[in-house]
Short mmCIF file of C-alpha atoms in Angstrom, two decimals:
data_model
loop_
_atom_site.label_atom_id
_atom_site.label_comp_id
_atom_site.label_asym_id
_atom_site.label_seq_id
_atom_site.Cartn_x
_atom_site.Cartn_y
_atom_site.Cartn_z
CA UNK A 1 -131.92 -41.14 -1.66
CA UNK A 2 -135.17 -42.95 -1.31
CA UNK A 3 -138.48 -41.38 -0.77
CA UNK A 4 -140.34 -43.37 1.86
CA UNK A 5 -143.95 -42.78 1.03
CA UNK A 6 -145.59 -42.59 -2.38
CA UNK A 7 -149.18 -42.24 -1.24
CA UNK A 8 -148.85 -39.50 1.31
CA UNK A 9 -146.37 -36.73 0.48
CA UNK A 10 -146.79 -35.17 3.92
CA UNK A 11 -145.19 -38.11 5.72
CA UNK A 12 -141.95 -39.46 4.39
CA UNK A 13 -138.69 -41.11 5.30
CA UNK A 14 -135.52 -40.00 3.58
CA UNK A 15 -132.55 -42.29 3.45
CA UNK A 16 -129.25 -40.45 3.13
CA UNK A 17 -126.11 -42.39 2.32
CA UNK A 18 -122.67 -41.42 3.61
CA UNK A 19 -124.15 -39.27 6.36
CA UNK A 20 -124.30 -39.68 10.11
CA UNK A 21 -125.25 -37.83 13.30
CA UNK A 22 -123.28 -34.80 12.10
CA UNK A 23 -125.85 -33.84 9.50
CA UNK A 24 -128.89 -35.72 10.77
CA UNK A 25 -128.91 -34.19 14.24
CA UNK A 26 -128.41 -30.67 12.91
CA UNK A 27 -131.20 -31.25 10.40
CA UNK A 28 -133.45 -32.58 13.11
CA UNK A 29 -132.86 -29.35 15.00
CA UNK A 30 -133.72 -27.24 11.95
CA UNK A 31 -136.80 -29.34 11.17
CA UNK A 32 -138.02 -28.92 14.74
CA UNK A 33 -137.76 -25.16 14.30
CA UNK A 34 -140.24 -25.37 11.46
CA UNK A 35 -143.86 -24.94 12.56
CA UNK A 36 -145.08 -27.06 9.64
CA UNK A 37 -143.40 -30.13 11.15
CA UNK A 38 -145.53 -32.46 13.27
CA UNK A 39 -142.83 -34.94 13.95
CA UNK A 40 -139.27 -35.53 12.91
CA UNK A 41 -136.56 -37.89 13.97
CA UNK A 42 -133.69 -39.86 12.62
CA UNK A 43 -132.12 -43.26 13.04
CA UNK A 44 -129.03 -45.06 11.95
CA UNK A 45 -130.26 -48.56 11.12
CA UNK A 46 -126.89 -50.23 11.47
CA UNK A 47 -123.66 -48.73 12.83
CA UNK A 48 -121.44 -50.31 10.20
CA UNK A 49 -123.53 -49.03 7.32
CA UNK A 50 -123.00 -45.36 6.39
CA UNK A 51 -126.66 -44.48 6.15
CA UNK A 52 -129.16 -42.42 8.09
CA UNK A 53 -132.94 -42.38 7.85
CA UNK A 54 -134.71 -39.09 8.50
CA UNK A 55 -138.43 -39.21 9.19
CA UNK A 56 -140.46 -36.08 8.51
CA UNK A 57 -144.19 -35.78 9.20
CA UNK A 58 -145.80 -32.47 8.42
CA UNK A 59 -149.15 -30.82 9.00
CA UNK A 60 -149.91 -31.08 5.29
CA UNK A 61 -147.05 -29.59 3.31
CA UNK A 62 -144.90 -31.83 1.22
CA UNK A 63 -142.25 -33.39 3.47
CA UNK A 64 -139.75 -33.15 0.65
CA UNK A 65 -140.08 -29.37 0.48
CA UNK A 66 -139.96 -29.01 4.25
CA UNK A 67 -136.75 -31.02 4.44
CA UNK A 68 -135.29 -28.94 1.64
CA UNK A 69 -136.18 -25.76 3.51
CA UNK A 70 -134.53 -27.17 6.63
CA UNK A 71 -131.34 -27.79 4.65
CA UNK A 72 -131.43 -24.25 3.33
CA UNK A 73 -132.02 -22.95 6.84
CA UNK A 74 -129.05 -24.91 8.16
CA UNK A 75 -126.94 -23.67 5.29
CA UNK A 76 -127.74 -20.01 5.90
CA UNK A 77 -127.07 -20.49 9.60
CA UNK A 78 -123.69 -22.04 8.78
CA UNK A 79 -122.86 -19.21 6.43
CA UNK A 80 -123.70 -16.70 9.12
CA UNK A 81 -121.57 -18.61 11.65
CA UNK A 82 -118.68 -18.64 9.22
CA UNK A 83 -118.78 -14.92 8.46
CA UNK A 84 -119.22 -14.02 12.14
CA UNK A 85 -116.33 -16.28 13.06
CA UNK A 86 -114.04 -14.87 10.39
CA UNK A 87 -114.90 -11.35 11.52
CA UNK A 88 -114.21 -12.23 15.16
CA UNK A 89 -110.83 -13.76 14.26
CA UNK A 90 -109.90 -10.75 12.14
CA UNK A 91 -110.88 -8.40 14.98
CA UNK A 92 -108.88 -10.44 17.45
CA UNK A 93 -105.80 -10.39 15.22
CA UNK A 94 -106.09 -6.63 14.71
CA UNK A 95 -106.51 -6.11 18.40
CA UNK A 96 -103.39 -8.12 19.19
CA UNK A 97 -101.54 -5.99 16.68
CA UNK A 98 -98.63 -7.11 14.57
CA UNK A 99 -97.10 -9.80 16.72
CA UNK A 100 -93.33 -10.14 16.94
CA UNK A 101 -92.49 -13.25 14.93
CA UNK A 102 -90.93 -16.24 16.60
CA UNK A 103 -87.23 -16.41 16.16
CA UNK A 104 -87.31 -19.38 13.80
CA UNK B 1 -144.07 -10.35 45.00
CA UNK B 2 -144.65 -12.84 42.22
CA UNK B 3 -145.31 -10.16 39.67
CA UNK B 4 -142.33 -7.97 40.50
CA UNK B 5 -139.65 -10.59 39.93
CA UNK B 6 -141.49 -12.64 37.36
CA UNK B 7 -138.57 -12.76 34.97
CA UNK B 8 -136.08 -13.56 37.69
CA UNK B 9 -134.34 -16.77 36.75
CA UNK B 10 -132.68 -17.11 40.15
CA UNK B 11 -135.72 -18.87 41.48
CA UNK B 12 -135.43 -22.60 41.53
CA UNK B 13 -138.61 -23.64 43.30
CA UNK B 14 -141.58 -24.67 41.23
CA UNK B 15 -144.51 -22.33 41.34
CA UNK B 16 -147.98 -23.59 42.01
CA UNK B 17 -150.31 -23.92 39.06
CA UNK B 18 -152.80 -21.69 40.92
CA UNK B 19 -150.34 -18.82 40.81
CA UNK B 20 -150.15 -18.87 37.04
CA UNK B 21 -152.02 -16.11 35.21
CA UNK B 22 -155.30 -16.98 33.53
CA UNK B 23 -154.11 -15.86 30.13
CA UNK B 24 -150.72 -16.63 28.60
CA UNK B 25 -148.43 -13.69 29.29
CA UNK B 26 -146.07 -14.47 26.45
CA UNK B 27 -143.25 -15.23 28.84
CA UNK B 28 -142.29 -18.48 30.44
CA UNK B 29 -142.61 -18.91 34.21
CA UNK B 30 -139.15 -18.59 35.76
CA UNK B 31 -138.73 -22.27 36.63
CA UNK B 32 -139.57 -23.30 33.06
CA UNK B 33 -137.25 -20.63 31.70
CA UNK B 34 -134.52 -22.08 33.91
CA UNK B 35 -135.19 -25.59 32.64
CA UNK B 36 -135.05 -24.33 29.08
CA UNK B 37 -131.82 -22.36 29.27
CA UNK B 38 -129.70 -23.97 31.97
CA UNK B 39 -128.38 -27.35 32.98
CA UNK B 40 -128.67 -27.44 36.75
CA UNK B 41 -125.96 -29.38 38.53
CA UNK B 42 -127.20 -30.88 41.75
CA UNK B 43 -125.21 -32.85 44.26
CA UNK B 44 -126.35 -36.21 42.92
CA UNK B 45 -126.61 -35.55 39.21
CA UNK B 46 -127.19 -32.82 36.66
CA UNK B 47 -130.80 -32.16 35.62
CA UNK B 48 -132.46 -30.48 32.62
CA UNK B 49 -129.69 -31.73 30.39
CA UNK B 50 -132.00 -32.24 27.42
CA UNK B 51 -132.58 -29.43 24.94
CA UNK B 52 -136.20 -28.71 24.15
CA UNK B 53 -136.18 -28.43 20.37
CA UNK B 54 -139.83 -28.77 19.41
CA UNK B 55 -141.17 -25.46 18.09
CA UNK B 56 -144.54 -25.78 19.82
CA UNK B 57 -143.21 -26.98 23.18
CA UNK B 58 -144.35 -23.85 25.04
CA UNK B 59 -147.36 -23.04 22.89
CA UNK B 60 -149.64 -23.30 25.95
CA UNK B 61 -147.79 -20.42 27.59
CA UNK B 62 -148.00 -18.41 24.40
CA UNK B 63 -144.27 -18.72 23.84
CA UNK B 64 -142.77 -19.59 20.49
CA UNK B 65 -139.83 -21.95 21.01
CA UNK B 66 -138.15 -21.28 17.67
CA UNK B 67 -134.99 -19.36 16.98
CA UNK B 68 -135.80 -17.79 13.64
CA UNK B 69 -133.03 -17.12 11.22
CA UNK B 70 -133.28 -13.35 11.69
CA UNK B 71 -133.14 -13.67 15.47
CA UNK B 72 -130.23 -16.04 15.13
CA UNK B 73 -128.40 -13.56 12.90
CA UNK B 74 -129.00 -10.85 15.46
CA UNK B 75 -128.03 -12.77 18.57
CA UNK B 76 -125.26 -15.12 17.47
CA UNK B 77 -121.83 -14.02 18.65
CA UNK B 78 -118.30 -15.35 18.44
CA UNK B 79 -115.66 -14.25 20.93
CA UNK B 80 -112.07 -15.30 20.40
CA UNK B 81 -110.40 -15.93 23.74
CA UNK B 82 -107.05 -17.29 22.66
CA UNK B 83 -105.42 -17.81 19.31
CA UNK B 84 -101.93 -19.14 18.82
CA UNK B 85 -100.24 -20.96 15.97
CA UNK B 86 -101.74 -24.33 16.91
CA UNK B 87 -104.34 -23.70 19.63
CA UNK B 88 -107.50 -21.73 19.71
CA UNK B 89 -110.24 -21.08 22.23
CA UNK B 90 -113.38 -19.22 21.35
CA UNK B 91 -116.96 -18.80 22.52
CA UNK B 92 -119.92 -19.59 20.32
CA UNK B 93 -122.93 -17.85 21.81
CA UNK B 94 -126.54 -18.36 20.79
CA UNK B 95 -126.18 -21.72 19.08
CA UNK B 96 -127.86 -25.09 19.54
CA UNK B 97 -125.76 -27.99 20.77
CA UNK B 98 -126.59 -30.03 17.67
CA UNK B 99 -124.82 -27.54 15.41
CA UNK B 100 -121.84 -27.04 17.72
CA UNK B 101 -121.54 -30.81 17.89
CA UNK B 102 -121.67 -31.07 14.10
CA UNK B 103 -118.64 -28.78 13.87
CA UNK B 104 -116.79 -30.80 16.48
CA UNK B 105 -117.49 -34.06 14.68
CA UNK B 106 -116.45 -32.62 11.34
CA UNK B 107 -113.21 -31.24 12.80
CA UNK B 108 -112.26 -34.61 14.19
CA UNK B 109 -113.30 -36.94 11.43
CA UNK B 110 -114.14 -35.24 8.16
CA UNK B 111 -111.44 -32.68 7.47
CA UNK B 112 -108.73 -34.07 5.23
CA UNK B 113 -105.00 -33.95 5.88
CA UNK B 114 -101.95 -35.67 4.45
CA UNK B 115 -100.45 -38.62 6.32
CA UNK B 116 -98.04 -41.41 5.53
CA UNK B 117 -100.03 -44.36 4.23
CA UNK B 118 -97.58 -46.62 2.38
CA UNK B 119 -94.12 -47.46 3.63
CA UNK B 120 -91.72 -49.28 1.34
CA UNK B 121 -89.07 -50.84 3.53
CA UNK B 122 -85.82 -51.70 1.81
CA UNK B 123 -83.96 -52.61 4.93
CA UNK B 124 -84.90 -52.72 8.57
CA UNK B 125 -82.58 -54.43 11.00
CA UNK B 126 -83.76 -52.40 13.99
CA UNK B 127 -85.72 -53.95 16.85
CA UNK B 128 -88.84 -52.08 15.72
CA UNK B 129 -90.80 -54.41 13.49
CA UNK B 130 -91.74 -53.24 10.00
CA UNK B 131 -95.45 -52.89 10.74
CA UNK B 132 -94.87 -51.05 14.01
CA UNK B 133 -92.43 -48.73 12.27
CA UNK B 134 -94.94 -48.05 9.49
CA UNK B 135 -97.62 -47.28 12.05
CA UNK B 136 -95.36 -44.85 13.89
CA UNK B 137 -94.51 -43.09 10.65
CA UNK B 138 -98.20 -42.79 9.79
CA UNK B 139 -98.91 -40.87 12.99
CA UNK B 140 -96.30 -38.16 12.31
CA UNK B 141 -98.08 -34.86 11.50
CA UNK B 142 -96.93 -33.35 8.21
CA UNK B 143 -96.68 -29.62 7.71
CA UNK B 144 -98.48 -29.37 4.39
CA UNK B 145 -101.74 -27.82 3.24
CA UNK B 146 -104.00 -30.74 2.20
CA UNK B 147 -106.08 -28.45 -0.01
CA UNK B 148 -103.25 -28.49 -2.55
CA UNK B 149 -103.60 -32.23 -3.06
CA UNK B 150 -106.14 -34.64 -4.47
CA UNK B 151 -107.43 -37.89 -3.04
CA UNK B 152 -105.84 -41.02 -4.43
CA UNK B 153 -108.45 -43.61 -5.32
CA UNK B 154 -107.79 -47.29 -5.68
CA UNK B 155 -106.95 -47.31 -9.37
CA UNK B 156 -104.96 -44.08 -9.45
CA UNK B 157 -101.26 -44.13 -9.96
CA UNK B 158 -99.20 -42.13 -7.52
CA UNK B 159 -98.44 -38.75 -9.07
CA UNK B 160 -97.27 -35.32 -7.94
CA UNK B 161 -100.85 -34.23 -7.19
CA UNK B 162 -101.79 -37.00 -4.79
CA UNK B 163 -98.62 -38.30 -3.16
CA UNK B 164 -95.75 -36.93 -1.11
CA UNK B 165 -92.68 -39.13 -0.87
CA UNK B 166 -90.20 -39.12 1.99
CA UNK B 167 -86.96 -41.02 2.31
CA UNK B 168 -85.48 -42.25 5.55
CA UNK B 169 -82.05 -43.76 5.67
CA UNK B 170 -80.43 -44.10 9.06
CA UNK B 171 -77.72 -46.42 10.23
CA UNK B 172 -75.73 -46.78 13.37
CA UNK B 173 -72.02 -47.33 12.91
CA UNK B 174 -70.52 -50.46 14.40
CA UNK B 175 -68.49 -49.83 17.49
CA UNK B 176 -70.29 -46.53 18.23
CA UNK B 177 -73.09 -45.85 20.64
CA UNK B 178 -76.80 -46.19 20.04
CA UNK B 179 -78.55 -43.49 18.02
CA UNK B 180 -82.08 -42.10 18.00
CA UNK B 181 -83.87 -41.71 14.68
CA UNK B 182 -86.08 -38.64 14.75
CA UNK B 183 -88.67 -37.29 12.36
CA UNK B 184 -86.23 -34.68 11.03
CA UNK B 185 -84.50 -37.51 9.18
CA UNK B 186 -87.51 -37.96 6.92
CA UNK B 187 -86.29 -36.25 3.76
CA UNK B 188 -88.79 -35.02 1.21
CA UNK B 189 -88.30 -36.36 -2.32
CA UNK B 190 -89.96 -33.79 -4.61
CA UNK B 191 -89.28 -35.96 -7.64
CA UNK B 192 -91.09 -38.96 -6.24
CA UNK B 193 -89.93 -42.43 -5.40
CA UNK B 194 -86.33 -43.45 -5.96
CA UNK B 195 -87.01 -47.15 -5.60
CA UNK B 196 -87.09 -48.94 -8.93
CA UNK B 197 -89.93 -51.26 -9.80
CA UNK B 198 -88.87 -54.84 -10.34
CA UNK B 199 -88.39 -55.52 -14.04
CA UNK B 200 -91.35 -57.43 -15.42
CA UNK B 201 -91.64 -57.57 -19.19
CA UNK B 202 -88.76 -55.24 -19.73
CA UNK B 203 -88.63 -55.70 -23.48
CA UNK B 204 -91.26 -53.02 -24.03
CA UNK B 205 -89.44 -50.07 -22.53
CA UNK B 206 -85.76 -50.67 -22.66
CA UNK B 207 -84.86 -47.23 -23.86
CA UNK B 208 -87.14 -45.25 -21.52
CA UNK B 209 -85.92 -44.72 -17.99
CA UNK B 210 -86.62 -47.36 -15.41
CA UNK B 211 -89.99 -47.04 -13.69
CA UNK B 212 -90.29 -46.26 -9.98
CA UNK B 213 -93.15 -46.66 -7.52
CA UNK B 214 -94.49 -43.23 -8.44
CA UNK B 215 -94.96 -41.51 -11.76
CA UNK B 216 -94.43 -37.80 -11.19
CA UNK B 217 -94.76 -35.68 -14.31
CA UNK B 218 -92.91 -32.79 -12.70
CA UNK B 219 -90.98 -32.08 -9.57
CA UNK B 220 -93.09 -30.91 -6.63
CA UNK B 221 -90.60 -28.24 -5.66
CA UNK B 222 -91.12 -26.58 -9.03
CA UNK B 223 -94.71 -25.88 -8.00
CA UNK B 224 -95.09 -22.33 -6.64
CA UNK B 225 -96.77 -23.53 -3.42
CA UNK B 226 -93.79 -25.57 -2.32
CA UNK B 227 -90.95 -23.63 -3.92
CA UNK B 228 -90.13 -21.69 -0.79
CA UNK B 229 -91.61 -23.90 1.90
CA UNK B 230 -90.39 -27.44 1.50
CA UNK B 231 -92.63 -30.22 2.83
CA UNK B 232 -91.47 -31.71 6.13
CA UNK B 233 -92.88 -33.19 9.31
CA UNK B 234 -94.38 -30.52 11.58
CA UNK B 235 -92.10 -31.43 14.45
CA UNK B 236 -88.46 -32.36 13.95
CA UNK B 237 -88.04 -34.14 17.27
CA UNK B 238 -90.51 -37.03 17.16
CA UNK B 239 -88.68 -40.26 17.96
CA UNK B 240 -89.22 -42.89 15.29
CA UNK B 241 -86.84 -45.65 16.41
CA UNK B 242 -83.61 -46.29 18.25
CA UNK B 243 -80.75 -48.07 16.55
CA UNK B 244 -78.00 -50.13 18.16
CA UNK B 245 -74.55 -50.39 16.52
CA UNK B 246 -74.79 -52.24 13.24
CA UNK B 247 -78.52 -51.67 12.77
CA UNK B 248 -80.00 -49.84 9.82
CA UNK B 249 -83.30 -48.54 8.52
CA UNK B 250 -83.81 -47.69 4.87
CA UNK B 251 -87.27 -46.91 3.64
CA UNK B 252 -89.51 -44.70 1.61
CA UNK B 253 -92.76 -43.31 3.01
CA UNK B 254 -95.63 -42.29 0.74
CA UNK B 255 -98.13 -39.81 2.20
CA UNK B 256 -101.62 -39.44 0.74
CA UNK B 257 -104.71 -37.40 1.50
CA UNK B 258 -107.31 -38.93 3.78
CA UNK B 259 -109.92 -38.29 6.45
CA UNK B 260 -110.03 -38.93 10.18
CA UNK B 261 -112.95 -41.32 9.87
CA UNK B 262 -110.72 -43.73 7.96
CA UNK B 263 -107.87 -43.52 10.42
CA UNK B 264 -107.08 -41.07 13.24
CA UNK B 265 -103.71 -40.27 11.66
CA UNK B 266 -105.58 -38.12 9.13
CA UNK B 267 -107.37 -36.12 11.81
CA UNK B 268 -106.23 -32.47 11.60
CA UNK B 269 -106.83 -31.89 15.30
CA UNK B 270 -105.20 -33.35 18.36
CA UNK B 271 -108.51 -32.62 20.05
CA UNK B 272 -111.48 -30.43 19.38
CA UNK B 273 -114.01 -30.07 22.14
CA UNK B 274 -116.52 -27.74 23.68
CA UNK B 275 -118.04 -27.21 27.08
CA UNK B 276 -121.00 -25.16 28.13
CA UNK B 277 -120.31 -21.94 30.01
CA UNK B 278 -120.42 -22.60 33.77
CA UNK B 279 -122.61 -20.32 35.82
CA UNK B 280 -121.99 -20.15 39.56
CA UNK B 281 -124.46 -18.31 41.74
CA UNK B 282 -124.46 -17.57 45.44
CA UNK B 283 -128.05 -17.91 46.52
CA UNK B 284 -127.47 -16.11 49.83
CA UNK B 285 -124.69 -13.80 50.94
CA UNK B 286 -121.91 -16.00 52.30
CA UNK B 287 -119.83 -14.23 54.94
CA UNK B 288 -117.18 -14.78 57.55
CA UNK B 289 -115.89 -18.29 58.21
CA UNK B 290 -118.29 -19.78 55.68
CA UNK B 291 -116.77 -17.59 52.98
CA UNK B 292 -113.27 -18.75 53.92
CA UNK B 293 -114.45 -22.35 53.80
CA UNK B 294 -116.02 -21.88 50.38
CA UNK B 295 -112.86 -20.39 48.91
CA UNK B 296 -110.89 -23.31 50.32
CA UNK B 297 -113.34 -25.90 49.01
CA UNK B 298 -112.90 -24.97 45.36
CA UNK B 299 -109.85 -26.60 43.75
CA UNK B 300 -109.88 -24.27 40.70
CA UNK B 301 -110.25 -21.01 42.65
CA UNK B 302 -113.64 -19.90 41.36
CA UNK B 303 -114.38 -17.89 44.51
CA UNK B 304 -112.73 -14.87 46.03
CA UNK B 305 -113.29 -12.91 49.20
CA UNK B 306 -114.10 -9.25 49.25
CA UNK B 307 -114.05 -7.01 52.25
CA UNK B 308 -117.36 -5.22 52.53
CA UNK B 309 -116.24 -2.96 55.36
CA UNK B 310 -116.15 -3.27 59.14
CA UNK B 311 -114.02 -6.39 58.75
CA UNK B 312 -116.85 -8.43 57.23
CA UNK B 313 -115.65 -10.80 54.56
CA UNK B 314 -118.03 -11.88 51.84
CA UNK B 315 -117.52 -14.55 49.18
CA UNK B 316 -117.80 -13.56 45.53
CA UNK B 317 -117.76 -15.55 42.32
CA UNK B 318 -114.63 -14.24 40.67
CA UNK B 319 -113.77 -16.77 37.97
CA UNK B 320 -116.83 -18.82 36.97
CA UNK B 321 -115.17 -19.89 33.70
CA UNK B 322 -112.69 -21.94 35.71
CA UNK B 323 -115.45 -24.10 37.15
CA UNK B 324 -115.09 -27.74 36.15
CA UNK B 325 -118.31 -28.72 37.90
CA UNK B 326 -116.47 -30.95 40.34
CA UNK B 327 -119.28 -30.06 42.77
CA UNK B 328 -116.89 -29.83 45.74
CA UNK B 329 -118.50 -26.52 46.71
CA UNK B 330 -121.96 -28.06 47.16
CA UNK B 331 -120.74 -31.06 49.11
CA UNK B 332 -121.58 -31.14 52.78
CA UNK B 333 -124.67 -30.22 54.70
CA UNK B 334 -126.65 -27.25 53.51
CA UNK B 335 -124.21 -26.04 50.86
CA UNK B 336 -126.57 -26.88 48.04
CA UNK B 337 -128.89 -24.17 49.39
CA UNK B 338 -126.07 -21.60 49.30
CA UNK B 339 -124.41 -22.23 45.96
CA UNK B 340 -126.04 -23.03 42.61
CA UNK B 341 -124.02 -24.57 39.79
CA UNK B 342 -125.41 -24.31 36.31
CA UNK B 343 -124.38 -24.41 32.70
CA UNK B 344 -125.64 -22.09 30.01
CA UNK B 345 -127.09 -24.29 27.29
CA UNK B 346 -126.45 -22.05 24.31
CA UNK B 347 -122.99 -20.77 25.18
CA UNK B 348 -120.16 -23.03 24.07
CA UNK B 349 -116.51 -22.67 24.94
CA UNK B 350 -114.95 -24.30 21.93
CA UNK B 351 -111.32 -25.40 21.89
CA UNK B 352 -109.36 -26.58 18.88
CA UNK B 353 -105.86 -27.99 19.06
CA UNK B 354 -104.43 -28.34 15.59
CA UNK B 355 -101.78 -30.92 14.76
CA UNK B 356 -100.13 -28.34 12.56
CA UNK B 357 -101.18 -28.91 8.95
CA UNK B 358 -103.56 -25.94 9.06
CA UNK B 359 -103.98 -23.18 11.65
CA UNK B 360 -106.99 -23.71 13.96
CA UNK B 361 -109.04 -20.77 12.64
CA UNK B 362 -108.76 -22.15 9.12
CA UNK B 363 -109.78 -25.58 10.36
CA UNK B 364 -112.99 -24.18 11.84
CA UNK B 365 -113.96 -22.26 8.70
CA UNK B 366 -113.25 -25.38 6.65
CA UNK B 367 -115.45 -27.41 9.00
CA UNK B 368 -118.32 -24.95 8.56
CA UNK B 369 -117.85 -25.15 4.79
CA UNK B 370 -118.13 -28.93 4.95
CA UNK B 371 -121.45 -28.68 6.79
CA UNK B 372 -122.64 -26.27 4.08
CA UNK B 373 -121.55 -28.74 1.40
CA UNK B 374 -123.48 -31.52 3.12
CA UNK B 375 -126.65 -29.39 3.08
CA UNK B 376 -126.09 -28.50 -0.52
CA UNK B 377 -125.76 -32.15 -1.44
CA UNK B 378 -129.11 -32.98 0.14
CA UNK B 379 -130.74 -29.97 -1.52
CA UNK B 380 -129.55 -31.07 -4.96
CA UNK B 381 -130.75 -34.60 -4.32
CA UNK B 382 -134.16 -33.32 -3.26
CA UNK B 383 -134.69 -31.00 -6.19
#
């Protein structure tokens, strides 16, 4: 990962290898939820290169920390989604009761 | 009148700026609220399709446009609608499209499965060419948990932890009738390849047993995971080739672990998709002949008729989930003023169709785990 700007830690571009819209768009959403973020966006410079550039401009905080917080935010959201989903599936299975097995 | 139904989202007309209160009330005006939460499907095209993500987008109205983690925890819901061995439908409620889309993308292209990658053809006199046959074999779903295997990198030798070997030997007797070769004829070889490597410098290992195309250190069926459920294709009745009298196929197929982004044969889902929850509203009571016409217009039977007494028939929205947004109901003069078609932006009807390697509910939890891993990777790189 490269750190875009040396002079100004509040504005930086992060270049992530082996990532695509899957992570970048979710991260963009989480960054936008952060009030410290002035601007954020991402681009994929070339479609045949597995790389995505994420631009973060903040109101003064270090962009690196803000991006890290966004990742942590996305991770806790995912964890919550996973536990809620598992609970919902378990409830559904209980509700259906022990199903008669297929004959095979 | 404005103040009494201020939070009413049914309104579609834009309010005048003069009607807005002098101080921010902390709530969005109804037309902005509608733009924020619904996609509106008009006759010509849908509008408000974009999600407003920026936290300060409604700062002027005194509204915070963020979904904080605590609020998310409180409001996020999952409702399982259908769950069978291979299919699943569930609702994700209170989620942004970007995250739902991440799960969809991961399900399709980043969850590993096992699929046939190398085919060693000893004999093929059928009309199906070798490369076509190999391709067909690759697309056969295998009923095996990929989490029990490792990836095989370029320099690895095939061993019991990264390769599954199948044998296929079918021939059609001369003078008989044509036969169909189906996937059930792929026989699992738990001890690895039976084809011998061509002898190179054989002087070195004359006493040891002849090498094959794989080097298994133990038999796979001795492993507890496979002892009582032998590895086989998920479906026994997939047609691989047809043989005429005198034709024969003899081959070995080596399956390895891979991901859908390399080749679709490794995708664990037939399809995984979501749609936003349709919302159908009747803006005015629709009665009598108009009601009958509306019920007839809809090809997926969204509307029903209820009798409200004295023989008056009124249209109701009975099954909004069925709506495919074909927009038949708002075609024709004036109908757009009677019926409103919308989609709820944060309510996703998610459907997963598994190819059979893993049950769909496991696939989804694995997909969420992969997104977590991706975040973790970035966090470690940043710290």
